[in-house]
Coordinates of C-alpha atoms in Angstrom, one line a residue:
Chain A
X1 CA 228.8 -45.5 85.4
X2 CA 229.5 -41.8 84.8
X3 CA 228.2 -42.2 81.0
X4 CA 225.1 -44.0 82.3
X5 CA 224.6 -41.0 84.6
X6 CA 225.0 -38.6 81.9
X7 CA 222.3 -40.2 79.7
X8 CA 220.3 -40.2 82.4
X9 CA 220.4 -36.5 83.3
X10 CA 220.0 -35.8 79.6
X11 CA 216.4 -36.9 80.0
X12 CA 214.6 -33.8 81.7
X13 CA 211.9 -35.8 83.3
X14 CA 214.3 -38.3 84.9
X15 CA 216.6 -35.3 86.1
X16 CA 213.6 -33.7 87.7
X17 CA 212.5 -36.8 89.1
X18 CA 215.9 -37.6 90.5
X19 CA 216.1 -34.3 92.2
X20 CA 213.0 -34.6 93.9
X21 CA 213.9 -38.0 95.3
X22 CA 217.2 -37.0 96.5
X23 CA 215.6 -33.9 98.3
X24 CA 213.3 -36.3 100.2
X25 CA 216.2 -38.6 100.9
X26 CA 218.5 -35.8 102.2
X27 CA 215.3 -34.6 104.4
X28 CA 214.9 -38.1 105.9
X29 CA 218.7 -38.5 106.7
X30 CA 218.9 -35.2 108.1
X31 CA 215.9 -35.3 110.1
X32 CA 217.7 -35.0 113.5
X33 CA 219.8 -32.1 112.6
X34 CA 217.0 -30.1 111.0
X35 CA 214.4 -30.6 113.6
X36 CA 215.0 -29.6 117.4
X37 CA 212.7 -31.7 119.4
X38 CA 210.7 -35.1 119.3
X39 CA 207.9 -34.9 116.7
X40 CA 205.4 -36.0 119.4
X41 CA 206.2 -33.2 121.9
X42 CA 203.5 -30.7 122.3
X43 CA 205.3 -27.4 121.9
X44 CA 202.3 -24.9 121.6
X45 CA 198.7 -24.2 122.0
X46 CA 196.4 -26.4 119.5
X47 CA 195.9 -25.4 115.9
X48 CA 198.2 -22.3 115.5
X49 CA 198.5 -21.2 112.0
X50 CA 201.6 -21.3 110.0
X51 CA 204.0 -18.4 111.2
X52 CA 207.5 -17.5 112.1
X53 CA 207.7 -19.6 115.0
X54 CA 206.3 -22.9 113.5
X55 CA 206.4 -22.6 109.7
X56 CA 203.9 -25.1 109.2
X57 CA 201.6 -24.6 112.0
X58 CA 200.7 -26.7 115.0
X59 CA 198.2 -29.8 115.1
X60 CA 195.3 -30.1 117.5
X61 CA 197.5 -31.7 120.0
X62 CA 199.9 -28.7 119.8
X63 CA 202.5 -30.5 118.0
X64 CA 204.8 -28.9 115.4
X65 CA 203.5 -30.0 112.0
X66 CA 207.0 -29.4 110.4
X67 CA 208.7 -31.6 112.8
X68 CA 206.3 -34.5 112.2
X69 CA 206.4 -34.1 108.6
X70 CA 210.2 -34.3 108.6
X71 CA 210.3 -37.3 110.7
X72 CA 207.3 -38.7 108.9
X73 CA 209.4 -38.6 105.6
X74 CA 211.8 -41.0 107.2
X75 CA 209.1 -43.7 108.1
X76 CA 207.3 -43.3 104.8
X77 CA 210.7 -43.7 102.7
X78 CA 211.8 -46.6 104.7
X79 CA 208.3 -48.3 104.5
X80 CA 208.2 -47.6 100.8
X81 CA 211.8 -48.9 100.1
X82 CA 211.5 -52.0 102.3
X83 CA 208.4 -53.0 100.5
X84 CA 209.7 -52.1 97.0
X85 CA 212.4 -54.4 97.8
X86 CA 210.3 -57.4 99.1
X87 CA 207.9 -56.8 96.0
X88 CA 210.9 -56.6 93.3
X89 CA 212.6 -59.7 94.6
X90 CA 209.4 -61.9 94.8
X91 CA 208.5 -60.5 91.5
X92 CA 211.9 -61.0 89.8
X93 CA 212.1 -64.7 91.1
X94 CA 208.7 -65.6 90.1
X95 CA 209.0 -64.1 86.9
X96 CA 212.3 -65.5 86.0
X97 CA 211.7 -68.8 87.2
X98 CA 208.4 -69.3 85.3
X99 CA 210.1 -67.8 82.1
X100 CA 213.3 -70.0 82.4
X101 CA 211.9 -73.2 83.4
X102 CA 208.6 -73.0 81.4
X103 CA 206.1 -76.1 81.4
X104 CA 204.6 -77.0 84.6
X105 CA 206.4 -74.5 86.8
X106 CA 205.5 -71.6 84.4
X107 CA 201.8 -72.8 84.7
X108 CA 201.8 -73.1 88.2
X109 CA 203.4 -69.7 88.9
X110 CA 201.6 -68.2 86.2
X111 CA 198.3 -69.2 87.8
X112 CA 199.4 -68.2 91.1
X113 CA 200.3 -64.7 89.8
X114 CA 196.8 -64.4 88.1
X115 CA 194.9 -65.2 90.9
X116 CA 196.8 -62.8 93.3
X117 CA 196.1 -60.2 90.4
X118 CA 192.5 -60.4 90.4
X119 CA 191.9 -60.6 94.2
X120 CA 190.8 -56.9 95.3
X121 CA 194.1 -55.9 97.0
X122 CA 193.0 -52.8 99.3
X123 CA 190.1 -54.5 101.0
X124 CA 192.2 -57.7 101.6
X125 CA 195.4 -55.4 103.2
X126 CA 192.4 -53.7 105.3
X127 CA 191.2 -57.1 106.5
X128 CA 194.6 -58.6 107.3
X129 CA 195.3 -55.3 109.2
X130 CA 192.1 -55.4 111.1
X131 CA 192.9 -59.0 112.2
X132 CA 196.5 -58.2 113.2
X133 CA 195.2 -55.0 115.3
X134 CA 196.9 -51.6 114.9
X135 CA 200.2 -52.4 113.1
X136 CA 203.5 -50.7 113.1
X137 CA 205.1 -49.1 110.0
X138 CA 207.3 -52.2 109.4
X139 CA 204.5 -54.5 109.9
X140 CA 202.8 -52.6 107.2
X141 CA 205.5 -52.6 104.7
X142 CA 206.1 -56.5 104.9
X143 CA 202.2 -57.0 104.4
X144 CA 202.4 -54.9 101.4
X145 CA 205.4 -56.3 100.1
X146 CA 204.0 -59.8 100.3
X147 CA 200.6 -59.0 98.6
X148 CA 201.8 -56.8 95.8
X149 CA 204.3 -58.7 93.9
X150 CA 201.9 -60.2 91.0
X151 CA 201.9 -57.1 88.5
X152 CA 205.9 -57.1 88.8
X153 CA 206.4 -60.8 88.2
X154 CA 203.9 -60.8 85.2
X155 CA 205.9 -58.0 83.7
X156 CA 209.3 -59.5 84.3
X157 CA 207.9 -63.0 83.0
X158 CA 206.9 -61.5 79.7
X159 CA 210.1 -59.8 79.1
X160 CA 212.2 -62.7 80.1
X161 CA 210.2 -65.0 77.8
X162 CA 211.2 -62.7 74.8
X163 CA 214.8 -63.1 76.0
X164 CA 214.7 -66.7 76.0
X165 CA 214.7 -67.0 72.4
X166 CA 217.6 -64.6 71.6
X167 CA 220.7 -65.8 70.0
X168 CA 222.9 -65.3 73.0
X169 CA 220.8 -67.3 75.5
X170 CA 220.7 -70.1 73.2
X171 CA 224.4 -69.9 72.6
X172 CA 225.3 -70.0 76.5
X173 CA 222.7 -73.1 76.8
X174 CA 225.0 -74.6 73.9
X175 CA 228.1 -73.8 75.7
X176 CA 226.7 -75.7 78.7
X177 CA 226.7 -72.8 81.1
X178 CA 225.3 -73.7 84.4
X179 CA 221.8 -72.5 85.1
X180 CA 222.7 -69.9 87.8
X181 CA 225.0 -68.2 85.5
X182 CA 222.6 -68.0 82.5
X183 CA 220.0 -66.6 84.8
X184 CA 222.3 -64.1 87.0
X185 CA 224.7 -63.1 84.2
X186 CA 222.8 -63.5 80.8
X187 CA 219.4 -62.6 81.5
X188 CA 219.3 -60.4 84.8
X189 CA 221.3 -57.5 83.2
X190 CA 219.0 -57.3 80.2
X191 CA 216.0 -57.3 82.6
X192 CA 217.4 -54.4 84.6
X193 CA 215.2 -51.5 83.3
X194 CA 212.3 -53.5 84.0
X195 CA 213.2 -54.4 87.4
X196 CA 214.0 -50.7 88.3
X197 CA 210.7 -49.7 86.8
X198 CA 208.8 -52.2 89.1
X199 CA 210.9 -51.3 92.2
X200 CA 210.1 -47.6 91.5
X201 CA 206.5 -48.3 90.9
X202 CA 206.2 -50.5 94.0
X203 CA 207.6 -47.7 96.2
X204 CA 205.0 -45.3 94.8
X205 CA 202.3 -47.7 95.5
X206 CA 203.7 -48.6 99.1
X207 CA 203.8 -45.0 100.3
X208 CA 200.2 -44.3 98.9
X209 CA 198.9 -47.7 100.4
X210 CA 200.7 -47.1 103.7
X211 CA 199.2 -43.4 103.9
X212 CA 195.7 -44.7 103.2
X213 CA 195.8 -47.7 105.6
X214 CA 196.8 -45.4 108.3
X215 CA 194.4 -42.6 107.4
X216 CA 191.9 -45.2 107.8
X217 CA 193.1 -46.0 111.4
X218 CA 194.8 -49.3 110.7
X219 CA 198.1 -48.2 111.9
X220 CA 199.9 -47.7 115.0
X221 CA 198.5 -44.2 116.0
X222 CA 201.9 -43.4 118.2
X223 CA 204.2 -43.8 115.2
X224 CA 204.9 -40.7 113.3
X225 CA 204.3 -40.9 109.4
X226 CA 202.1 -39.2 106.7
X227 CA 199.4 -41.5 107.2
X228 CA 199.1 -41.1 110.9
X229 CA 199.3 -37.4 110.4
X230 CA 196.3 -37.6 108.0
X231 CA 194.3 -39.9 110.4
X232 CA 195.0 -37.4 113.5
X233 CA 193.9 -34.4 111.2
X234 CA 190.7 -36.3 110.1
X235 CA 190.0 -37.1 114.0
X236 CA 190.6 -33.5 114.9
X237 CA 188.1 -32.5 112.1
X238 CA 191.0 -30.4 110.9
X239 CA 189.3 -29.5 107.8
X240 CA 185.8 -28.4 109.1
X241 CA 187.4 -26.2 111.6
X242 CA 189.7 -24.5 109.2
X243 CA 193.0 -25.9 110.0
X244 CA 193.9 -26.8 106.4
X245 CA 197.7 -26.6 107.2
X246 CA 197.3 -30.0 109.3
X247 CA 195.8 -31.7 106.1
X248 CA 197.5 -30.0 103.5
X249 CA 201.2 -30.6 104.8
X250 CA 201.3 -34.5 104.4
X251 CA 199.0 -34.6 101.5
X252 CA 201.5 -32.0 99.7
X253 CA 204.3 -34.4 100.7
X254 CA 202.9 -37.4 99.4
X255 CA 201.9 -36.0 96.0
X256 CA 205.4 -34.5 95.5
X257 CA 207.2 -37.5 96.3
X258 CA 204.6 -39.3 93.8
X259 CA 205.4 -37.2 91.1
X260 CA 209.1 -37.5 91.6
X261 CA 209.3 -41.1 91.5
X262 CA 206.8 -41.2 88.6
X263 CA 209.0 -38.8 86.7
X264 CA 211.9 -40.8 87.4
X265 CA 209.9 -43.8 86.2
X266 CA 208.9 -42.3 82.9
X267 CA 212.6 -41.0 82.5
X268 CA 213.7 -44.7 82.7
X269 CA 210.8 -45.8 80.4
X270 CA 211.7 -43.2 77.8
X271 CA 215.5 -43.7 77.8
X272 CA 214.9 -47.5 77.1
X273 CA 212.2 -47.0 74.8
X274 CA 213.0 -43.9 72.4
X275 CA 209.6 -44.0 70.6
X276 CA 207.9 -42.5 73.7
X277 CA 210.2 -39.4 73.9
X278 CA 208.4 -36.1 73.1
X279 CA 211.5 -34.4 71.6
X280 CA 211.1 -30.8 71.1
X281 CA 213.2 -30.9 67.9
X282 CA 211.0 -33.3 66.4
X283 CA 207.8 -31.1 67.1
X284 CA 209.8 -28.0 65.8
X285 CA 210.7 -29.7 62.7
X286 CA 207.2 -31.3 62.1
X287 CA 205.8 -27.5 62.4
X288 CA 208.4 -26.1 60.0
X289 CA 207.6 -28.8 57.4
X290 CA 203.8 -28.0 57.7
X291 CA 204.6 -24.4 57.1
X292 CA 206.7 -25.1 54.1
X293 CA 204.1 -27.5 52.7
X294 CA 201.4 -24.8 53.0
X295 CA 203.5 -22.2 51.5
X296 CA 204.2 -24.3 48.5
X297 CA 200.4 -25.2 48.4
X298 CA 199.6 -21.4 48.1
X299 CA 202.5 -21.1 45.6
X300 CA 201.1 -23.7 43.3
X301 CA 197.6 -22.2 43.7
X302 CA 198.5 -18.7 42.7
Chain B
X1 CA 183.9 -70.1 73.2
X2 CA 186.9 -72.2 74.7
X3 CA 188.5 -69.0 75.8
X4 CA 185.4 -67.9 77.7
X5 CA 184.9 -71.2 79.3
X6 CA 188.7 -71.4 80.4
X7 CA 188.4 -67.8 81.7
X8 CA 185.3 -68.7 83.7
X9 CA 187.0 -72.0 85.2
X10 CA 189.9 -69.7 86.3
X11 CA 187.6 -67.2 88.0
X12 CA 185.8 -70.3 89.9
X13 CA 189.4 -71.2 91.1
X14 CA 190.4 -67.8 92.1
X15 CA 187.2 -67.4 94.0
X16 CA 187.8 -70.8 95.8
X17 CA 191.4 -69.4 96.6
X18 CA 189.9 -66.2 98.0
X19 CA 187.3 -68.2 99.9
X20 CA 189.9 -70.2 101.3
X21 CA 192.1 -67.5 102.6
X22 CA 188.9 -65.8 104.2
X23 CA 188.6 -69.1 106.1
X24 CA 192.3 -69.4 107.1
X25 CA 192.7 -65.6 108.2
X26 CA 190.9 -65.7 111.5
X27 CA 192.4 -69.2 112.1
X28 CA 195.8 -67.9 111.7
X29 CA 195.7 -64.8 113.4
X30 CA 196.5 -64.5 117.2
X31 CA 193.5 -64.5 119.5
X32 CA 189.9 -65.6 119.1
X33 CA 187.7 -63.4 116.9
X34 CA 184.6 -64.2 118.8
X35 CA 186.1 -62.9 122.0
X36 CA 187.6 -59.7 120.6
X37 CA 184.1 -59.1 119.1
X38 CA 182.3 -59.6 122.3
X39 CA 184.7 -57.1 124.1
X40 CA 184.4 -54.5 121.3
X41 CA 180.7 -55.0 121.1
X42 CA 180.3 -54.1 125.0
X43 CA 177.1 -55.5 126.1
X44 CA 175.0 -55.0 122.4
X45 CA 175.5 -58.8 122.2
X46 CA 174.0 -61.0 124.9
X47 CA 176.5 -63.6 126.2
X48 CA 174.5 -66.5 125.0
X49 CA 175.3 -65.3 121.4
X50 CA 179.1 -66.3 122.0
X51 CA 178.1 -69.8 120.9
X52 CA 176.3 -68.8 117.8
X53 CA 179.4 -66.4 117.2
X54 CA 181.9 -69.0 117.5
X55 CA 179.9 -71.3 114.9
X56 CA 179.6 -68.4 112.5
X57 CA 183.5 -68.7 112.3
X58 CA 183.2 -72.4 112.1
X59 CA 185.1 -72.6 115.5
X60 CA 183.3 -75.7 116.3
X61 CA 184.6 -78.8 118.0
X62 CA 185.1 -80.5 114.5
X63 CA 188.0 -81.4 112.4
X64 CA 189.4 -78.6 110.3
X65 CA 188.4 -80.1 107.1
X66 CA 184.5 -80.5 108.1
X67 CA 184.7 -77.1 109.4
X68 CA 185.8 -75.9 105.8
X69 CA 183.2 -77.7 103.9
X70 CA 180.6 -76.2 106.3
X71 CA 182.3 -72.9 105.4
X72 CA 182.0 -73.6 101.7
X73 CA 178.5 -74.7 101.9
X74 CA 177.5 -71.4 103.8
X75 CA 179.0 -69.3 101.1
X76 CA 177.2 -70.9 98.2
X77 CA 174.0 -70.1 100.3
X78 CA 174.8 -66.6 100.8
X79 CA 174.6 -67.2 104.5
X80 CA 177.2 -64.9 106.0
X81 CA 175.7 -64.6 109.6
X82 CA 174.7 -61.9 111.6
X83 CA 176.5 -58.6 111.7
X84 CA 177.9 -57.7 115.4
X85 CA 177.9 -53.8 114.6
X86 CA 174.3 -53.9 113.4
X87 CA 173.1 -56.9 115.5
X88 CA 170.7 -58.7 114.5
X89 CA 170.9 -57.5 111.0
X90 CA 172.0 -60.5 108.6
X91 CA 175.3 -59.3 106.8
X92 CA 173.7 -60.4 103.6
X93 CA 171.1 -57.7 103.8
X94 CA 173.7 -55.1 104.7
X95 CA 175.5 -56.1 101.7
X96 CA 172.7 -56.0 99.1
X97 CA 171.8 -52.7 100.4
X98 CA 175.1 -51.1 100.0
X99 CA 176.0 -52.9 96.6
X100 CA 174.0 -50.7 94.2
X101 CA 175.7 -47.5 95.5
X102 CA 179.3 -49.2 94.7
X103 CA 178.2 -50.3 91.3
X104 CA 176.8 -46.9 90.5
X105 CA 179.7 -45.1 92.0
X106 CA 182.5 -47.1 90.3
X107 CA 180.7 -47.8 87.1
X108 CA 179.9 -44.2 86.3
X109 CA 183.5 -43.1 87.4
X110 CA 185.3 -45.8 85.5
X111 CA 183.2 -45.4 82.4
X112 CA 183.9 -41.6 82.3
X113 CA 187.6 -41.9 83.3
X114 CA 188.1 -44.7 80.4
X115 CA 186.4 -42.8 77.7
X116 CA 188.0 -39.7 78.4
X117 CA 191.6 -41.0 79.1
X118 CA 191.1 -43.1 75.8
X119 CA 190.2 -40.2 73.8
X120 CA 192.7 -37.8 75.0
X121 CA 195.2 -40.4 74.8
X122 CA 194.6 -41.0 71.1
X123 CA 194.7 -37.1 70.5
X124 CA 198.0 -36.6 72.5
X125 CA 199.8 -39.4 70.7
X126 CA 198.6 -38.4 67.2
X127 CA 200.3 -35.0 67.7
X128 CA 203.2 -36.2 69.6
X129 CA 205.0 -33.2 71.2
X130 CA 202.2 -30.9 70.0
X131 CA 200.3 -28.4 72.1
X132 CA 197.7 -30.8 73.4
X133 CA 200.1 -33.4 74.0
X134 CA 202.5 -31.1 76.0
X135 CA 199.6 -29.7 78.1
X136 CA 197.8 -32.9 78.9
X137 CA 200.3 -35.7 79.2
X138 CA 202.5 -34.2 82.0
X139 CA 199.3 -33.6 83.8
X140 CA 198.2 -37.3 83.3
X141 CA 201.5 -38.3 84.6
X142 CA 201.3 -36.0 87.8
X143 CA 197.6 -37.2 88.4
X144 CA 198.7 -40.9 88.3
X145 CA 200.6 -40.4 91.2
X146 CA 198.3 -38.5 93.3
X147 CA 196.6 -40.9 95.8
X148 CA 192.7 -41.1 96.1
X149 CA 192.9 -40.1 99.7
X150 CA 194.5 -36.6 98.8
X151 CA 192.1 -36.0 96.0
X152 CA 189.0 -36.8 97.8
X153 CA 190.1 -35.0 100.9
X154 CA 191.0 -31.8 98.6
X155 CA 187.5 -31.9 97.0
X156 CA 185.7 -32.2 100.2
X157 CA 187.8 -29.2 101.4
X158 CA 187.5 -26.8 98.5
X159 CA 183.9 -27.6 97.2
X160 CA 182.1 -28.6 100.4
X161 CA 183.5 -26.9 103.3
X162 CA 185.1 -23.7 101.8
X163 CA 182.7 -22.8 98.9
X164 CA 179.9 -24.7 100.3
X165 CA 178.5 -25.6 96.9
X166 CA 178.1 -29.5 97.3
X167 CA 176.8 -31.5 100.3
X168 CA 179.7 -32.9 102.5
X169 CA 178.6 -36.6 102.3
X170 CA 176.0 -39.4 102.1
X171 CA 174.2 -40.6 98.9
X172 CA 171.0 -38.2 99.3
X173 CA 169.6 -35.7 101.5
X174 CA 168.5 -37.7 104.6
X175 CA 165.1 -35.7 105.1
X176 CA 164.1 -37.1 101.7
X177 CA 162.0 -40.5 101.3
X178 CA 163.8 -42.9 98.9
X179 CA 161.7 -43.4 95.6
X180 CA 161.5 -42.4 91.9
X181 CA 160.5 -38.8 92.3
X182 CA 162.4 -35.9 90.9
X183 CA 163.5 -34.3 94.5
X184 CA 165.1 -37.8 95.4
X185 CA 166.7 -38.4 92.1
X186 CA 168.2 -34.8 92.0
X187 CA 169.7 -35.0 95.3
X188 CA 171.1 -38.3 94.5
X189 CA 173.1 -36.8 91.6
X190 CA 174.1 -33.8 93.5
X191 CA 175.5 -35.9 96.2
X192 CA 177.2 -38.3 93.8
X193 CA 179.0 -35.5 91.8
X194 CA 181.8 -35.0 93.9
X195 CA 182.6 -38.7 94.7
X196 CA 182.3 -39.8 90.9
X197 CA 184.4 -36.9 89.6
X198 CA 187.2 -37.4 92.5
X199 CA 187.3 -41.1 91.7
X200 CA 187.3 -40.5 88.1
X201 CA 190.2 -38.0 88.3
X202 CA 192.3 -40.5 90.2
X203 CA 191.7 -43.1 87.4
X204 CA 191.9 -40.8 84.4
X205 CA 195.7 -40.3 84.4
X206 CA 196.7 -43.8 84.1
X207 CA 194.2 -44.6 81.2
X208 CA 195.4 -41.6 79.3
X209 CA 199.0 -42.5 79.6
X210 CA 198.8 -46.2 78.8
X211 CA 196.5 -45.3 75.7
X212 CA 198.9 -42.7 74.6
X213 CA 202.0 -45.1 74.8
X214 CA 200.1 -48.1 73.1
X215 CA 199.1 -45.7 70.2
X216 CA 202.4 -44.2 69.7
X217 CA 203.5 -47.9 69.0
X218 CA 201.0 -48.3 66.6
X219 CA 201.7 -45.1 64.9
X220 CA 204.9 -46.4 63.8
X221 CA 203.7 -49.6 62.2
X222 CA 203.6 -50.2 58.4
X223 CA 199.9 -50.7 58.1
X224 CA 199.2 -47.0 59.5
X225 CA 201.8 -45.7 56.9
X226 CA 199.9 -47.7 54.2
X227 CA 196.6 -46.1 55.4
X228 CA 198.0 -42.7 55.2
X229 CA 199.4 -43.3 51.7
X230 CA 196.1 -44.8 50.4
X231 CA 195.1 -41.2 51.2
X232 CA 192.2 -42.2 53.9
X233 CA 191.0 -39.4 55.9
X234 CA 193.1 -38.6 59.4
X235 CA 190.0 -39.6 61.4
X236 CA 189.7 -42.9 59.6
X237 CA 193.5 -43.6 60.2
X238 CA 193.2 -42.4 63.6
X239 CA 190.3 -44.3 64.8
X240 CA 189.6 -47.3 62.6
X241 CA 193.3 -48.3 62.0
X242 CA 195.4 -47.1 64.9
X243 CA 193.1 -46.8 67.7
X244 CA 191.3 -50.1 67.2
X245 CA 194.7 -51.9 67.7
X246 CA 196.0 -49.7 70.4
X247 CA 192.9 -50.6 72.4
X248 CA 193.5 -54.0 73.0
X249 CA 196.5 -53.8 75.2
X250 CA 194.7 -50.8 76.9
X251 CA 192.0 -53.0 77.8
X252 CA 194.2 -55.4 79.7
X253 CA 195.7 -52.6 81.5
X254 CA 192.2 -51.8 82.3
X255 CA 191.6 -55.2 83.7
X256 CA 194.7 -54.9 85.9
X257 CA 193.6 -51.3 87.0
X258 CA 190.3 -52.8 88.2
X259 CA 192.0 -53.4 91.7
X260 CA 193.0 -49.8 92.2
X261 CA 189.3 -48.8 91.0
X262 CA 187.8 -50.9 94.0
X263 CA 190.6 -49.6 96.4
X264 CA 189.9 -45.9 95.2
X265 CA 186.1 -46.4 95.4
X266 CA 186.8 -47.6 99.0
X267 CA 188.9 -44.5 99.9
X268 CA 186.2 -42.1 98.2
X269 CA 183.1 -43.7 100.0
X270 CA 184.8 -43.3 103.5
X271 CA 185.8 -39.7 102.8
X272 CA 182.6 -38.6 101.4
X273 CA 180.6 -40.9 103.8
X274 CA 179.0 -42.8 100.7
X275 CA 176.9 -45.6 101.8
X276 CA 178.7 -48.3 99.5
X277 CA 180.4 -51.6 100.2
X278 CA 183.7 -49.7 101.1
X279 CA 182.3 -47.7 103.7
X280 CA 180.7 -50.5 105.0
X281 CA 183.8 -52.7 105.2
X282 CA 185.4 -49.8 106.8
X283 CA 182.7 -49.5 109.5
X284 CA 183.2 -53.3 109.9
X285 CA 186.8 -53.0 110.3
X286 CA 186.8 -50.3 112.9
X287 CA 184.2 -52.2 114.9
X288 CA 186.1 -55.4 114.3
X289 CA 182.8 -57.1 113.0
X290 CA 184.2 -60.0 111.6
X291 CA 181.2 -61.6 110.0
X292 CA 180.7 -58.5 108.2
X293 CA 184.3 -58.2 107.3
X294 CA 184.3 -61.7 105.8
X295 CA 181.1 -61.5 103.8
X296 CA 182.3 -58.2 102.5
X297 CA 185.7 -59.7 101.4
X298 CA 183.8 -62.4 99.5
X299 CA 181.5 -60.0 97.5
X300 CA 184.2 -57.7 96.9
X301 CA 186.2 -60.4 95.3
X302 CA 183.1 -61.5 93.5
X303 CA 182.4 -57.9 92.1
X304 CA 186.1 -57.9 91.0
X305 CA 185.9 -61.5 89.3
X306 CA 182.8 -60.3 87.5
X307 CA 184.4 -57.1 86.5
X308 CA 187.2 -59.0 85.0
X309 CA 185.0 -61.5 82.9
X310 CA 183.2 -58.6 81.5
X311 CA 186.5 -57.4 80.3
X312 CA 187.5 -60.6 78.9
X313 CA 184.2 -60.7 77.1
X314 CA 184.8 -57.2 75.5
X315 CA 188.2 -58.6 74.5
X316 CA 186.6 -61.3 72.6
X317 CA 184.5 -58.8 70.9
X318 CA 187.5 -56.8 69.9
X319 CA 190.0 -59.4 68.9
X320 CA 188.6 -61.6 66.0
X321 CA 191.3 -64.0 66.7
X322 CA 189.9 -65.1 70.1
X323 CA 186.4 -66.0 68.5
X324 CA 188.0 -68.6 66.4
X325 CA 190.2 -69.9 69.0

């Protein structure tokens, strides 16, 4: 376990990503400690610019942007992780089942996956949210989870298919291992990097999609999250009246967690696929070689 | 040919599945859409229209399978009923008015983002770890995780509100009469600049990263080394050998990204108040205009399927194996 962590931290991208994500998790967990009042409490006059008392300024409603941002981190992370878990669970089960059983099961599951993949997702989510009325963060997490599993299922299936023909799987088949053992003990560990990739990608996607849905006014306006902050800022015409801080704070929070999670994901990708690494050492060696070549060329010409 | 026919059959079934969802959603949801809509419309619809509205949703006193068949027939005759928000304009009129703007916006932005992303990806992979790569690739990674809504809002704030260089919204100056004259066209281009560029910016990162990764995979292959050993020019090895093969998986990734293209265009249209399908859907959703929403979803699905089919055709053109199969 410790060895794995060491490999992980040696990759600069993964380490930076992990640091950002840990920071967010800490903020979300420590929300009651690092804020002093309810996020929806009116503490000041509307649209106070950032200053000593309110580090990130106040909203049109006179609410403290910093407190809202901290509590919003809690909501957004929770929704992201919940939806990520649902997506990963469905995607992995569908992908593994299709790959393992093959034949008609594979045909049916693969067909379902492809259909979900070609449906326009955001419009569909918008319509679902519209029919359900203004929905809370948990409902949003479930809806996103249930509609976004297709990509993961496809990737998991493709990877599991390549595993199926490896010798150790065929050996376990010949020994007569039960199906559950073959899937859980032989195949699953070899799919972990792709499952992790799928999970982190889904968390990013969910956080972005949740913020988007809420920005469009389809969330519960009373819940505190980055999306409702954007929605309130839009309704208060924060941009046109020059209250940029009301808009910038949630935007920056979304961008930074997105960058952190992507860095983590690309780190994972590079660790499992060394070809993708941009190693400084290789670059330097190549440059040196070129220089030597050029000098040699000049020498022979002279 | 068989490949193309198989894909066509698949899209037909996918469309039927989407249409069935569209049929089921209002029936599975709590409450009766016609009543919600009448309450929302607050008097713009005469009460007599309630019966007609109910009929629009197929809420007629008939068994479910007959309702379903009637609904399917209405789809294939492009009869989506009347809009509630813009009563009594037929939904299909609103859709055909909005469609060209969305096609223009997404088409230009995707074309721009895909060509730039692919070219830059090829370059970044060619000198992996070089100056261009270490400048462009981290930037692309960051771009990939920035949501469309943030890009659009930032662009709006900086270029339209703060600097006042570009108009804040809509597709052309409302004072102008639409027509094929210079003033109208230049106004259209000026209004399209920000939406196209911000949507393009959202998309370009993903295309760049995919192309770079595919290209790196190809550059390790033996046939590339052979081409180099033969003494072919760098450009020839890069574009005619490696890039051509790296393009195939990148086109699959492109097809998968179409969903985010439509999602991104929806957000961009809402933020810039651009009169396309996304903005229309948003208006419909906020007004709980169910006939409009349902027609929208079908049109958007259809657009998505047509775009996917176009990608399939491109795939056939690029991959000779499929032409023979």
